[in-house]
mmCIF file of C-alpha atoms and ligand atoms in Angstrom:
data_model
loop_
_atom_site.group_PDB
_atom_site.id
_atom_site.type_symbol
_atom_site.label_atom_id
_atom_site.label_comp_id
_atom_site.label_asym_id
_atom_site.label_seq_id
_atom_site.Cartn_x
_atom_site.Cartn_y
_atom_site.Cartn_z
ATOM 1 C CA MET E 1 37.353 -109.513 -102.913
ATOM 2 C CA ILE E 2 39.565 -109.774 -99.857
ATOM 3 C CA GLU E 3 38.348 -109.635 -96.279
ATOM 4 C CA ALA E 4 40.879 -109.548 -93.464
ATOM 5 C CA ARG E 5 39.667 -109.966 -89.908
ATOM 6 C CA GLY E 6 41.910 -109.462 -86.925
ATOM 7 C CA ILE E 7 45.144 -110.416 -88.700
ATOM 8 C CA THR E 8 48.055 -110.688 -86.264
ATOM 9 C CA ARG E 9 51.706 -111.527 -86.853
ATOM 10 C CA THR E 10 54.358 -111.825 -84.175
ATOM 11 C CA TYR E 11 58.051 -112.385 -84.835
ATOM 12 C CA GLN E 12 60.453 -113.943 -82.352
ATOM 13 C CA THR E 13 63.974 -112.752 -83.005
ATOM 14 C CA HIS E 14 67.241 -113.514 -81.329
ATOM 15 C CA GLY E 15 70.044 -111.015 -81.848
ATOM 16 C CA ALA E 16 73.598 -111.350 -80.528
ATOM 17 C CA PHE E 17 73.308 -107.997 -78.758
ATOM 18 C CA THR E 18 69.575 -107.580 -78.300
ATOM 19 C CA GLY E 19 68.834 -111.098 -76.999
ATOM 20 C CA ALA E 20 65.447 -112.716 -77.484
ATOM 21 C CA ARG E 21 62.776 -110.267 -78.580
ATOM 22 C CA THR E 22 59.162 -110.454 -79.562
ATOM 23 C CA VAL E 23 57.976 -108.025 -82.209
ATOM 24 C CA GLN E 24 54.268 -107.660 -82.749
ATOM 25 C CA ALA E 25 54.341 -106.639 -86.390
ATOM 26 C CA LEU E 26 50.520 -106.707 -86.746
ATOM 27 C CA ARG E 27 48.060 -106.552 -83.873
ATOM 28 C CA GLY E 28 44.680 -107.347 -85.384
ATOM 29 C CA VAL E 29 44.109 -105.663 -88.744
ATOM 30 C CA ASP E 30 40.630 -105.680 -90.332
ATOM 31 C CA PHE E 31 39.689 -104.435 -93.761
ATOM 32 C CA THR E 32 37.610 -105.236 -96.819
ATOM 33 C CA LEU E 33 38.913 -104.777 -100.335
ATOM 34 C CA PRO E 34 35.966 -104.834 -102.774
ATOM 35 C CA ASP E 35 36.424 -105.979 -106.382
ATOM 36 C CA GLY E 36 37.936 -103.079 -108.306
ATOM 37 C CA GLY E 37 38.298 -101.049 -105.095
ATOM 38 C CA ALA E 38 41.283 -99.574 -103.315
ATOM 39 C CA VAL E 39 42.502 -99.625 -99.736
ATOM 40 C CA SER E 40 45.569 -97.658 -98.660
ATOM 41 C CA PHE E 41 47.731 -98.236 -95.607
ATOM 42 C CA ILE E 42 49.899 -95.469 -94.288
ATOM 43 C CA GLY E 43 52.331 -95.415 -91.392
ATOM 44 C CA GLU E 44 55.955 -94.873 -90.513
ATOM 45 C CA SER E 45 58.825 -97.295 -90.996
ATOM 46 C CA GLY E 46 58.452 -100.567 -89.087
ATOM 47 C CA CYS E 47 54.692 -100.260 -88.472
ATOM 48 C CA GLY E 48 53.968 -103.522 -90.298
ATOM 49 C CA LYS E 49 53.023 -102.395 -93.824
ATOM 50 C CA THR E 50 55.239 -104.824 -95.746
ATOM 51 C CA THR E 51 54.329 -107.669 -93.384
ATOM 52 C CA LEU E 52 50.664 -107.074 -94.237
ATOM 53 C CA GLY E 53 51.409 -106.949 -97.978
ATOM 54 C CA LYS E 54 53.342 -110.209 -97.787
ATOM 55 C CA ILE E 55 50.551 -111.913 -95.844
ATOM 56 C CA LEU E 56 48.067 -110.847 -98.521
ATOM 57 C CA THR E 57 50.222 -112.389 -101.259
ATOM 58 C CA GLY E 58 50.949 -115.594 -99.342
ATOM 59 C CA LEU E 59 54.659 -114.745 -98.975
ATOM 60 C CA GLU E 60 54.288 -114.576 -95.208
ATOM 61 C CA THR E 61 52.138 -116.478 -92.741
ATOM 62 C CA PHE E 62 49.937 -114.949 -90.061
ATOM 63 C CA ASP E 63 49.343 -116.315 -86.604
ATOM 64 C CA GLY E 64 45.880 -115.030 -85.786
ATOM 65 C CA GLY E 65 42.750 -113.837 -87.549
ATOM 66 C CA GLU E 66 41.062 -114.759 -90.792
ATOM 67 C CA LEU E 67 41.863 -114.008 -94.401
ATOM 68 C CA VAL E 68 38.974 -114.544 -96.793
ATOM 69 C CA VAL E 69 39.722 -114.371 -100.524
ATOM 70 C CA ASP E 70 36.750 -114.588 -102.898
ATOM 71 C CA GLY E 71 34.637 -116.067 -100.119
ATOM 72 C CA VAL E 72 37.152 -118.761 -99.083
ATOM 73 C CA GLU E 73 38.744 -118.643 -95.637
ATOM 74 C CA LEU E 74 42.397 -119.430 -96.273
ATOM 75 C CA SER E 75 43.766 -120.285 -92.838
ATOM 76 C CA GLY E 76 41.816 -123.569 -92.886
ATOM 77 C CA LEU E 77 43.498 -124.661 -96.136
ATOM 78 C CA LYS E 78 46.776 -126.474 -96.660
ATOM 79 C CA PRO E 79 49.555 -124.394 -98.270
ATOM 80 C CA HIS E 80 49.181 -126.019 -101.712
ATOM 81 C CA GLN E 81 45.430 -125.400 -101.613
ATOM 82 C CA ARG E 82 45.976 -121.740 -100.760
ATOM 83 C CA ALA E 83 48.351 -121.167 -103.653
ATOM 84 C CA LYS E 84 45.620 -120.817 -106.271
ATOM 85 C CA TYR E 85 43.980 -117.965 -104.324
ATOM 86 C CA PHE E 86 47.227 -116.113 -103.893
ATOM 87 C CA ARG E 87 48.283 -116.495 -107.544
ATOM 88 C CA ARG E 88 45.983 -113.734 -108.684
ATOM 89 C CA ILE E 89 47.202 -111.367 -105.959
ATOM 90 C CA GLN E 90 50.477 -109.824 -107.093
ATOM 91 C CA MET E 91 52.867 -107.629 -105.145
ATOM 92 C CA ILE E 92 54.902 -104.765 -106.557
ATOM 93 C CA HIS E 93 57.852 -104.108 -104.300
ATOM 94 C CA GLN E 94 59.661 -100.941 -103.461
ATOM 95 C CA ASP E 95 62.860 -101.712 -105.316
ATOM 96 C CA PRO E 96 62.601 -102.153 -109.098
ATOM 97 C CA TYR E 97 66.407 -102.560 -109.215
ATOM 98 C CA SER E 98 66.528 -105.844 -107.345
ATOM 99 C CA ALA E 99 63.146 -107.108 -108.572
ATOM 100 C CA LEU E 100 64.427 -107.949 -112.071
ATOM 101 C CA ASN E 101 67.104 -110.513 -112.874
ATOM 102 C CA PRO E 102 69.994 -108.443 -114.322
ATOM 103 C CA THR E 103 71.204 -111.265 -116.590
ATOM 104 C CA ARG E 104 67.931 -111.677 -118.482
ATOM 105 C CA THR E 105 66.347 -109.544 -121.204
ATOM 106 C CA ILE E 106 62.896 -108.072 -120.680
ATOM 107 C CA ALA E 107 61.592 -110.513 -123.330
ATOM 108 C CA SER E 108 62.753 -113.429 -121.213
ATOM 109 C CA ILE E 109 61.648 -111.827 -117.921
ATOM 110 C CA LEU E 110 58.084 -111.577 -119.270
ATOM 111 C CA GLY E 111 58.323 -114.829 -121.246
ATOM 112 C CA ASP E 112 58.767 -117.098 -118.213
ATOM 113 C CA PRO E 113 55.532 -116.303 -116.356
ATOM 114 C CA LEU E 114 53.640 -116.237 -119.667
ATOM 115 C CA ARG E 115 54.928 -119.754 -120.410
ATOM 116 C CA MET E 116 53.773 -120.924 -116.987
ATOM 117 C CA ARG E 117 50.396 -119.325 -117.574
ATOM 118 C CA ALA E 118 50.195 -121.030 -120.992
ATOM 119 C CA LYS E 119 49.804 -124.351 -119.197
ATOM 120 C CA GLU E 120 46.314 -123.106 -118.359
ATOM 121 C CA THR E 121 45.547 -120.922 -121.348
ATOM 122 C CA GLY E 122 47.276 -123.053 -124.005
ATOM 123 C CA ALA E 123 48.813 -119.906 -125.563
ATOM 124 C CA ASP E 124 51.447 -120.724 -128.237
ATOM 125 C CA ALA E 125 54.808 -118.940 -128.554
ATOM 126 C CA GLU E 126 53.515 -116.302 -130.947
ATOM 127 C CA THR E 127 50.484 -115.505 -128.792
ATOM 128 C CA ARG E 128 52.812 -115.201 -125.799
ATOM 129 C CA ARG E 129 55.101 -112.782 -127.673
ATOM 130 C CA ASP E 130 52.077 -110.706 -128.665
ATOM 131 C CA ARG E 131 50.872 -110.722 -125.061
ATOM 132 C CA ALA E 132 54.283 -109.524 -123.802
ATOM 133 C CA ALA E 133 54.166 -106.646 -126.300
ATOM 134 C CA GLU E 134 50.575 -105.874 -125.365
ATOM 135 C CA LEU E 135 51.418 -105.741 -121.640
ATOM 136 C CA LEU E 136 54.393 -103.449 -122.241
ATOM 137 C CA THR E 137 52.172 -101.111 -124.256
ATOM 138 C CA LEU E 138 49.604 -101.213 -121.464
ATOM 139 C CA VAL E 139 52.191 -100.035 -118.938
ATOM 140 C CA GLY E 140 53.339 -97.256 -121.255
ATOM 141 C CA LEU E 141 56.498 -98.764 -122.768
ATOM 142 C CA GLU E 142 57.493 -99.204 -126.404
ATOM 143 C CA PRO E 143 57.684 -103.022 -126.849
ATOM 144 C CA ASP E 144 60.188 -103.098 -129.728
ATOM 145 C CA ALA E 145 62.588 -100.823 -127.860
ATOM 146 C CA VAL E 146 62.263 -102.544 -124.492
ATOM 147 C CA LEU E 147 61.963 -106.302 -125.194
ATOM 148 C CA PRO E 148 65.620 -106.879 -126.212
ATOM 149 C CA LYS E 149 67.025 -104.755 -123.362
ATOM 150 C CA TYR E 150 68.480 -105.794 -120.013
ATOM 151 C CA PRO E 151 67.165 -104.188 -116.799
ATOM 152 C CA HIS E 152 70.284 -102.004 -116.362
ATOM 153 C CA GLN E 153 69.588 -100.387 -119.722
ATOM 154 C CA LEU E 154 66.299 -98.985 -118.427
ATOM 155 C CA SER E 155 65.541 -96.123 -116.048
ATOM 156 C CA GLY E 156 64.092 -96.802 -112.585
ATOM 157 C CA GLY E 157 60.647 -95.723 -113.749
ATOM 158 C CA GLN E 158 60.834 -97.978 -116.820
ATOM 159 C CA ARG E 159 61.951 -100.890 -114.664
ATOM 160 C CA GLN E 160 59.027 -100.428 -112.312
ATOM 161 C CA ARG E 161 56.741 -100.452 -115.375
ATOM 162 C CA VAL E 162 58.322 -103.770 -116.426
ATOM 163 C CA VAL E 163 57.748 -105.106 -112.891
ATOM 164 C CA ILE E 164 54.085 -104.105 -113.209
ATOM 165 C CA ALA E 165 53.846 -105.714 -116.687
ATOM 166 C CA ARG E 166 55.289 -108.919 -115.219
ATOM 167 C CA ALA E 167 52.704 -108.852 -112.416
ATOM 168 C CA LEU E 168 49.997 -108.521 -115.089
ATOM 169 C CA THR E 169 51.114 -111.707 -116.900
ATOM 170 C CA VAL E 170 49.010 -113.803 -114.495
ATOM 171 C CA ASP E 171 45.873 -111.653 -115.019
ATOM 172 C CA PRO E 172 45.794 -110.587 -111.366
ATOM 173 C CA THR E 173 42.620 -109.457 -109.652
ATOM 174 C CA VAL E 174 44.537 -107.608 -106.933
ATOM 175 C CA LEU E 175 47.777 -105.617 -107.007
ATOM 176 C CA ILE E 176 49.597 -104.836 -103.774
ATOM 177 C CA ALA E 177 51.860 -101.835 -104.305
ATOM 178 C CA ASP E 178 54.352 -101.623 -101.414
ATOM 179 C CA GLU E 179 56.051 -98.214 -101.508
ATOM 180 C CA ALA E 180 56.056 -98.711 -105.279
ATOM 181 C CA VAL E 181 57.432 -95.267 -106.084
ATOM 182 C CA SER E 182 59.654 -94.482 -103.110
ATOM 183 C CA MET E 183 62.879 -95.555 -104.851
ATOM 184 C CA ILE E 184 62.029 -93.938 -108.152
ATOM 185 C CA ASP E 185 63.198 -90.542 -109.289
ATOM 186 C CA VAL E 186 60.653 -87.910 -108.255
ATOM 187 C CA SER E 187 60.084 -86.848 -111.866
ATOM 188 C CA MET E 188 58.817 -90.317 -112.775
ATOM 189 C CA ARG E 189 56.679 -91.023 -109.727
ATOM 190 C CA LEU E 190 53.508 -89.405 -110.970
ATOM 191 C CA GLY E 191 53.648 -91.494 -114.147
ATOM 192 C CA ILE E 192 53.757 -94.758 -112.159
ATOM 193 C CA LEU E 193 50.994 -93.594 -109.818
ATOM 194 C CA SER E 194 48.739 -92.673 -112.739
ATOM 195 C CA LEU E 195 49.499 -96.048 -114.291
ATOM 196 C CA LEU E 196 48.258 -97.790 -111.125
ATOM 197 C CA ARG E 197 45.093 -95.662 -111.191
ATOM 198 C CA ASP E 198 44.659 -96.400 -114.854
ATOM 199 C CA LEU E 199 45.003 -100.167 -114.385
ATOM 200 C CA ARG E 200 42.251 -100.095 -111.799
ATOM 201 C CA ALA E 201 39.960 -98.201 -114.145
ATOM 202 C CA ARG E 202 40.808 -100.152 -117.317
ATOM 203 C CA LEU E 203 41.237 -103.691 -116.005
ATOM 204 C CA GLY E 204 39.051 -103.523 -112.880
ATOM 205 C CA ILE E 205 42.010 -104.628 -110.759
ATOM 206 C CA SER E 206 41.723 -103.807 -107.074
ATOM 207 C CA LEU E 207 44.602 -102.178 -105.303
ATOM 208 C CA VAL E 208 46.182 -102.334 -101.875
ATOM 209 C CA PHE E 209 48.353 -99.253 -101.754
ATOM 210 C CA ILE E 210 51.049 -99.175 -99.072
ATOM 211 C CA THR E 211 52.896 -95.941 -98.462
ATOM 212 C CA HIS E 212 54.329 -93.585 -95.879
ATOM 213 C CA ASP E 213 53.349 -90.630 -98.017
ATOM 214 C CA VAL E 214 49.866 -89.259 -97.684
ATOM 215 C CA ALA E 215 49.827 -87.375 -100.993
ATOM 216 C CA THR E 216 50.376 -90.559 -102.999
ATOM 217 C CA ALA E 217 47.658 -92.392 -101.032
ATOM 218 C CA ARG E 218 45.258 -89.614 -101.860
ATOM 219 C CA TYR E 219 46.185 -89.639 -105.524
ATOM 220 C CA VAL E 220 45.853 -93.376 -106.083
ATOM 221 C CA GLY E 221 43.169 -94.395 -103.591
ATOM 222 C CA ASP E 222 40.993 -91.293 -103.389
ATOM 223 C CA ASP E 223 37.765 -93.291 -103.774
ATOM 224 C CA GLY E 224 38.753 -95.997 -101.266
ATOM 225 C CA GLU E 225 39.551 -96.269 -97.587
ATOM 226 C CA LEU E 226 42.688 -95.113 -95.844
ATOM 227 C CA HIS E 227 43.974 -97.037 -92.819
ATOM 228 C CA VAL E 228 46.556 -95.415 -90.591
ATOM 229 C CA ILE E 229 48.792 -97.978 -88.877
ATOM 230 C CA TYR E 230 50.823 -97.354 -85.748
ATOM 231 C CA ARG E 231 53.016 -100.199 -84.446
ATOM 232 C CA GLY E 232 50.938 -102.867 -86.135
ATOM 233 C CA GLU E 233 47.600 -101.463 -85.117
ATOM 234 C CA VAL E 234 45.138 -99.435 -87.177
ATOM 235 C CA VAL E 235 44.498 -96.251 -85.178
ATOM 236 C CA GLU E 236 42.256 -94.441 -87.663
ATOM 237 C CA ARG E 237 40.425 -95.456 -90.808
ATOM 238 C CA GLY E 238 37.754 -94.149 -93.106
ATOM 239 C CA LEU E 239 37.191 -92.786 -96.587
ATOM 240 C CA THR E 240 40.541 -91.489 -97.790
ATOM 241 C CA ASP E 241 39.477 -87.863 -98.155
ATOM 242 C CA GLU E 242 37.670 -87.825 -94.843
ATOM 243 C CA VAL E 243 40.701 -89.118 -92.933
ATOM 244 C CA ILE E 244 43.065 -86.769 -94.742
ATOM 245 C CA LEU E 245 40.883 -83.657 -94.502
ATOM 246 C CA ALA E 246 39.478 -84.224 -91.000
ATOM 247 C CA PRO E 247 41.773 -86.565 -89.032
ATOM 248 C CA VAL E 248 40.878 -86.989 -85.358
ATOM 249 C CA HIS E 249 43.695 -89.244 -84.071
ATOM 250 C CA PRO E 250 46.817 -87.396 -82.906
ATOM 251 C CA TYR E 251 49.078 -89.837 -84.774
ATOM 252 C CA THR E 252 47.284 -89.178 -88.066
ATOM 253 C CA GLN E 253 47.438 -85.476 -87.337
ATOM 254 C CA CYS E 254 51.183 -85.710 -86.739
ATOM 255 C CA LEU E 255 51.684 -87.749 -89.928
ATOM 256 C CA LEU E 256 49.674 -85.322 -92.013
ATOM 257 C CA SER E 257 51.253 -82.168 -90.712
ATOM 258 C CA ALA E 258 54.501 -83.343 -92.347
ATOM 259 C CA VAL E 259 56.689 -81.532 -89.853
ATOM 260 C CA PRO E 260 59.090 -83.763 -87.988
ATOM 261 C CA ILE E 261 58.638 -82.582 -84.425
ATOM 262 C CA MET E 262 55.146 -82.125 -83.121
ATOM 263 C CA ARG E 263 53.566 -80.363 -80.270
ATOM 264 C CA GLY E 264 49.902 -79.762 -79.637
ATOM 265 C CA LEU E 265 48.880 -76.137 -79.889
ATOM 266 C CA GLU E 266 46.183 -76.249 -77.240
ATOM 267 C CA GLU E 267 47.948 -78.415 -74.672
ATOM 268 C CA PRO E 268 51.646 -77.668 -74.445
ATOM 269 C CA GLY E 269 51.745 -80.068 -71.468
ATOM 270 C CA PRO E 270 54.865 -81.696 -70.079
ATOM 271 C CA ASP E 271 57.651 -82.652 -72.420
ATOM 272 C CA ARG E 272 57.048 -85.868 -74.262
ATOM 273 C CA THR E 273 59.083 -87.894 -76.598
ATOM 274 C CA SER E 274 58.622 -86.454 -80.043
ATOM 275 C CA PRO E 275 57.270 -88.726 -82.765
ATOM 276 C CA THR E 276 60.751 -88.723 -84.270
ATOM 277 C CA ALA E 277 62.209 -90.568 -81.292
ATOM 278 C CA ALA E 278 63.217 -94.158 -81.987
ATOM 279 C CA LEU E 279 60.533 -96.693 -81.249
ATOM 280 C CA ASP E 280 61.261 -99.121 -78.478
ATOM 281 C CA GLU E 281 59.507 -102.295 -79.581
ATOM 282 C CA ARG E 282 59.982 -103.801 -76.129
ATOM 283 C CA ALA E 283 58.076 -101.045 -74.410
ATOM 284 C CA VAL E 284 54.979 -102.779 -73.125
ATOM 285 C CA THR E 285 52.171 -100.491 -72.123
ATOM 286 C CA PRO E 286 48.665 -101.267 -70.920
ATOM 287 C CA GLY E 287 47.545 -97.996 -72.494
ATOM 288 C CA CYS E 288 47.534 -96.457 -75.942
ATOM 289 C CA LEU E 289 50.602 -97.424 -77.980
ATOM 290 C CA PHE E 290 51.028 -93.841 -79.147
ATOM 291 C CA GLN E 291 50.727 -92.373 -75.650
ATOM 292 C CA PRO E 292 54.499 -92.040 -74.966
ATOM 293 C CA ARG E 293 54.844 -89.832 -78.053
ATOM 294 C CA CYS E 294 51.445 -88.155 -78.057
ATOM 295 C CA PRO E 295 51.388 -84.406 -77.443
ATOM 296 C CA PHE E 296 47.752 -84.628 -76.285
ATOM 297 C CA ALA E 297 47.860 -87.685 -74.001
ATOM 298 C CA GLN E 298 46.001 -87.595 -70.671
ATOM 299 C CA ASP E 299 46.184 -89.954 -67.681
ATOM 300 C CA GLN E 300 43.624 -92.383 -69.118
ATOM 301 C CA CYS E 301 45.800 -92.887 -72.203
ATOM 302 C CA ALA E 302 48.569 -94.461 -70.126
ATOM 303 C CA GLU E 303 46.188 -96.816 -68.337
ATOM 304 C CA GLN E 304 43.691 -98.100 -70.893
ATOM 305 C CA HIS E 305 44.021 -99.322 -74.435
ATOM 306 C CA PRO E 306 41.666 -97.557 -76.874
ATOM 307 C CA VAL E 307 40.012 -99.717 -79.551
ATOM 308 C CA LEU E 308 38.646 -98.631 -82.938
ATOM 309 C CA VAL E 309 35.194 -97.087 -82.589
ATOM 310 C CA PRO E 310 33.027 -95.048 -84.977
ATOM 311 C CA LEU E 311 33.381 -91.295 -84.785
ATOM 312 C CA GLY E 312 29.970 -90.179 -83.522
ATOM 313 C CA ASP E 313 26.741 -90.839 -85.357
ATOM 314 C CA VAL E 314 26.049 -89.431 -88.771
ATOM 315 C CA ALA E 315 22.306 -88.958 -89.358
ATOM 316 C CA GLY E 316 21.534 -91.818 -86.997
ATOM 317 C CA GLU E 317 23.951 -94.222 -88.717
ATOM 318 C CA ALA E 318 27.296 -95.270 -87.312
ATOM 319 C CA SER E 319 30.020 -93.346 -89.115
ATOM 320 C CA GLU E 320 32.485 -95.248 -91.294
ATOM 321 C CA HIS E 321 35.204 -93.023 -89.927
ATOM 322 C CA LEU E 322 36.771 -95.039 -87.071
ATOM 323 C CA HIS E 323 39.413 -94.036 -84.561
ATOM 324 C CA ALA E 324 41.204 -95.560 -81.581
ATOM 325 C CA CYS E 325 41.617 -92.502 -79.354
ATOM 326 C CA PHE E 326 39.951 -91.449 -76.096
ATOM 327 C CA TYR E 327 40.090 -87.808 -77.154
ATOM 328 C CA PRO E 328 39.292 -87.665 -80.867
ATOM 329 C CA GLU E 329 38.972 -84.151 -82.183
ATOM 330 C CA ALA E 330 40.163 -81.797 -84.858
ATOM 331 C CA ARG E 331 43.460 -80.275 -83.751
ATOM 332 C CA ARG E 332 46.362 -78.387 -85.121
ATOM 333 C CA VAL E 333 49.807 -79.776 -84.553
ATOM 334 C CA VAL E 334 52.792 -77.595 -85.162
ATOM 335 C CA GLY E 335 56.468 -78.199 -85.707
ATOM 336 C CA VAL E 336 58.823 -76.743 -83.133
ATOM 337 C CA GLU E 337 62.569 -76.690 -82.961
ATOM 338 C CA VAL E 338 64.198 -79.374 -80.844
ATOM 339 C CA GLY E 339 65.099 -77.709 -77.551
ATOM 340 C CA ALA E 340 62.374 -75.116 -77.914
ATOM 341 C CA ALA E 341 59.795 -77.754 -77.070
ATOM 342 C CA SER E 342 59.283 -76.650 -73.471
ATOM 343 C CA ALA E 343 58.912 -72.971 -74.352
HETATM 344 N N1 ATP Y 1 61.232 -111.751 -90.911
HETATM 345 C C1 ATP Y 1 61.208 -110.970 -89.826
HETATM 346 N N2 ATP Y 1 61.777 -111.366 -88.668
HETATM 347 C C2 ATP Y 1 61.732 -110.596 -87.555
HETATM 348 N N3 ATP Y 1 61.145 -109.390 -87.497
HETATM 349 C C3 ATP Y 1 60.556 -108.922 -88.614
HETATM 350 C C4 ATP Y 1 60.556 -109.680 -89.845
HETATM 351 N N4 ATP Y 1 59.894 -108.966 -90.789
HETATM 352 C C5 ATP Y 1 59.512 -107.819 -90.193
HETATM 353 N N5 ATP Y 1 59.898 -107.788 -88.890
HETATM 354 C C6 ATP Y 1 59.625 -106.700 -87.921
HETATM 355 O O1 ATP Y 1 58.239 -106.425 -87.969
HETATM 356 C C7 ATP Y 1 58.016 -105.018 -87.900
HETATM 357 C C8 ATP Y 1 57.244 -104.574 -89.123
HETATM 358 O O2 ATP Y 1 58.083 -104.675 -90.271
HETATM 359 P P1 ATP Y 1 57.611 -104.264 -91.735
HETATM 360 O O3 ATP Y 1 58.717 -104.567 -92.680
HETATM 361 O O4 ATP Y 1 56.297 -104.883 -92.011
HETATM 362 O O5 ATP Y 1 57.444 -102.683 -91.585
HETATM 363 P P2 ATP Y 1 57.143 -101.583 -92.702
HETATM 364 O O6 ATP Y 1 55.985 -100.794 -92.202
HETATM 365 O O7 ATP Y 1 57.030 -102.207 -94.037
HETATM 366 O O8 ATP Y 1 58.446 -100.662 -92.638
HETATM 367 P P3 ATP Y 1 59.182 -99.841 -93.814
HETATM 368 O O9 ATP Y 1 58.363 -98.583 -94.006
HETATM 369 O O10 ATP Y 1 60.525 -99.557 -93.239
HETATM 370 O O11 ATP Y 1 59.221 -100.705 -95.031
HETATM 371 C C9 ATP Y 1 59.377 -104.371 -87.760
HETATM 372 O O12 ATP Y 1 59.613 -104.134 -86.401
HETATM 373 C C10 ATP Y 1 60.322 -105.409 -88.302
HETATM 374 O O13 ATP Y 1 61.579 -105.306 -87.701
HETATM 375 MG MG1 MG Y 2 58.088 -101.979 -95.806
#
C-alpha cells in the first residue's frame, strides 16, 4: 500500500535564453493506493505525471510531503534504507524502444535481474531460465521464439511486453505505467492494456496508471480512483467512472470533451486563452491556476486559490468526489473554430 500526502517537487532550471526559472512540477499531491488497487492520473503534457511516477519508484526525490510505503514513512530514511521499499515498485516507461539494451538478447535482458534476485531466492540457473520462460508466457509471448531474439527483432507491442516481463522479475507489488501504450501502434494498445488489467487480477499487483488519454484510464482503472492533474495540482478526483461520467471541474470537462478549443455553452463571456495555448510556467497567480484558460471563470477565480473539497454531501456522508473549483457543476463544453471564438 502506498500513501502519498502533500507531495511537492520544485525544479530550479537555468537556461541560456530563459534565465533562472522555478518550475513547480508537483504542488501537493495526495492519494492512497490500496493493495491490488488502481489509481490513475490524467493531465496534459508537463503537468507533472512522470515526475510523480519517478518519485514513487525512488528515481526522483521530492521536497515536501510524506510518502508512506507499507506503513513506513520514507522521507525519514537514508537513501540506502529506502531502496528496499522502492525495489518492489516498478515503472514501465513510455518508450519500449529505448528501455531495452539493443545489444543484448531477451534471454540476457531477463537473466540479469533474475540473477540479482537469486541472491535472495537462491534460484539456480535452470530455475532462472524456467522463470524467464514463465514470465514471457505470462505477458503473452512465446518463450522459445522470443528468448534468443534482440529487441529490434520484436514489434513495439512485443517489446513493451518484454519490458513488463522484466519488471515482473523482482515480484513487484506495484507497477507504475507511465504512458505505457502511447508509443505503441494503435492495433496493439488494447492487448497491452488488457495485460495490465490481467496482471492486477492474477497477481494482485496494484497499478498507478499515468496517461493523457481518458479512455485508457477508464479501461485499466475502472474500479479505482482517477486524479486529474493541472500544472502539478490535482483539480478533481474520485471514482474513475464518477469523474468521467459526471465531471464538475472545467479542466476535466475540457479534457473529456476531446475537442481542442473549448468554450462554455452557457457563458460565452470575454475571450480567454484557449486550453491549447502554451502554458507559461512563470505566470504566478493568486487565484485558480486554470483561471487564465477557463471558459467559465468569474472574478473570484482570479483572486482566490480553490482547494480540493468534497462535492456536496451524499446521504449525510462527505462525497469521495473532490474538486478544486468555486463553481463546480455539470456543463457542456464545445469545440469552436479558432477565430470564431467571439461569435
Ligand atoms: N529534471 C528536471 N529539471 C527541470 N525541470 C523538470 C525536470 N523534470 C521535469 N521538469 C519539469 O517539470 C514539469 C513536469 O514534468 P513531467 O515530465 O513530470 O510532466 P508530464 O506530465 O510527464 O509530461 P508529458 O505528458 O509530456 O510526459 C515540466 O514543466 C517539466 O519541464
Ligand atoms: Mg511524462
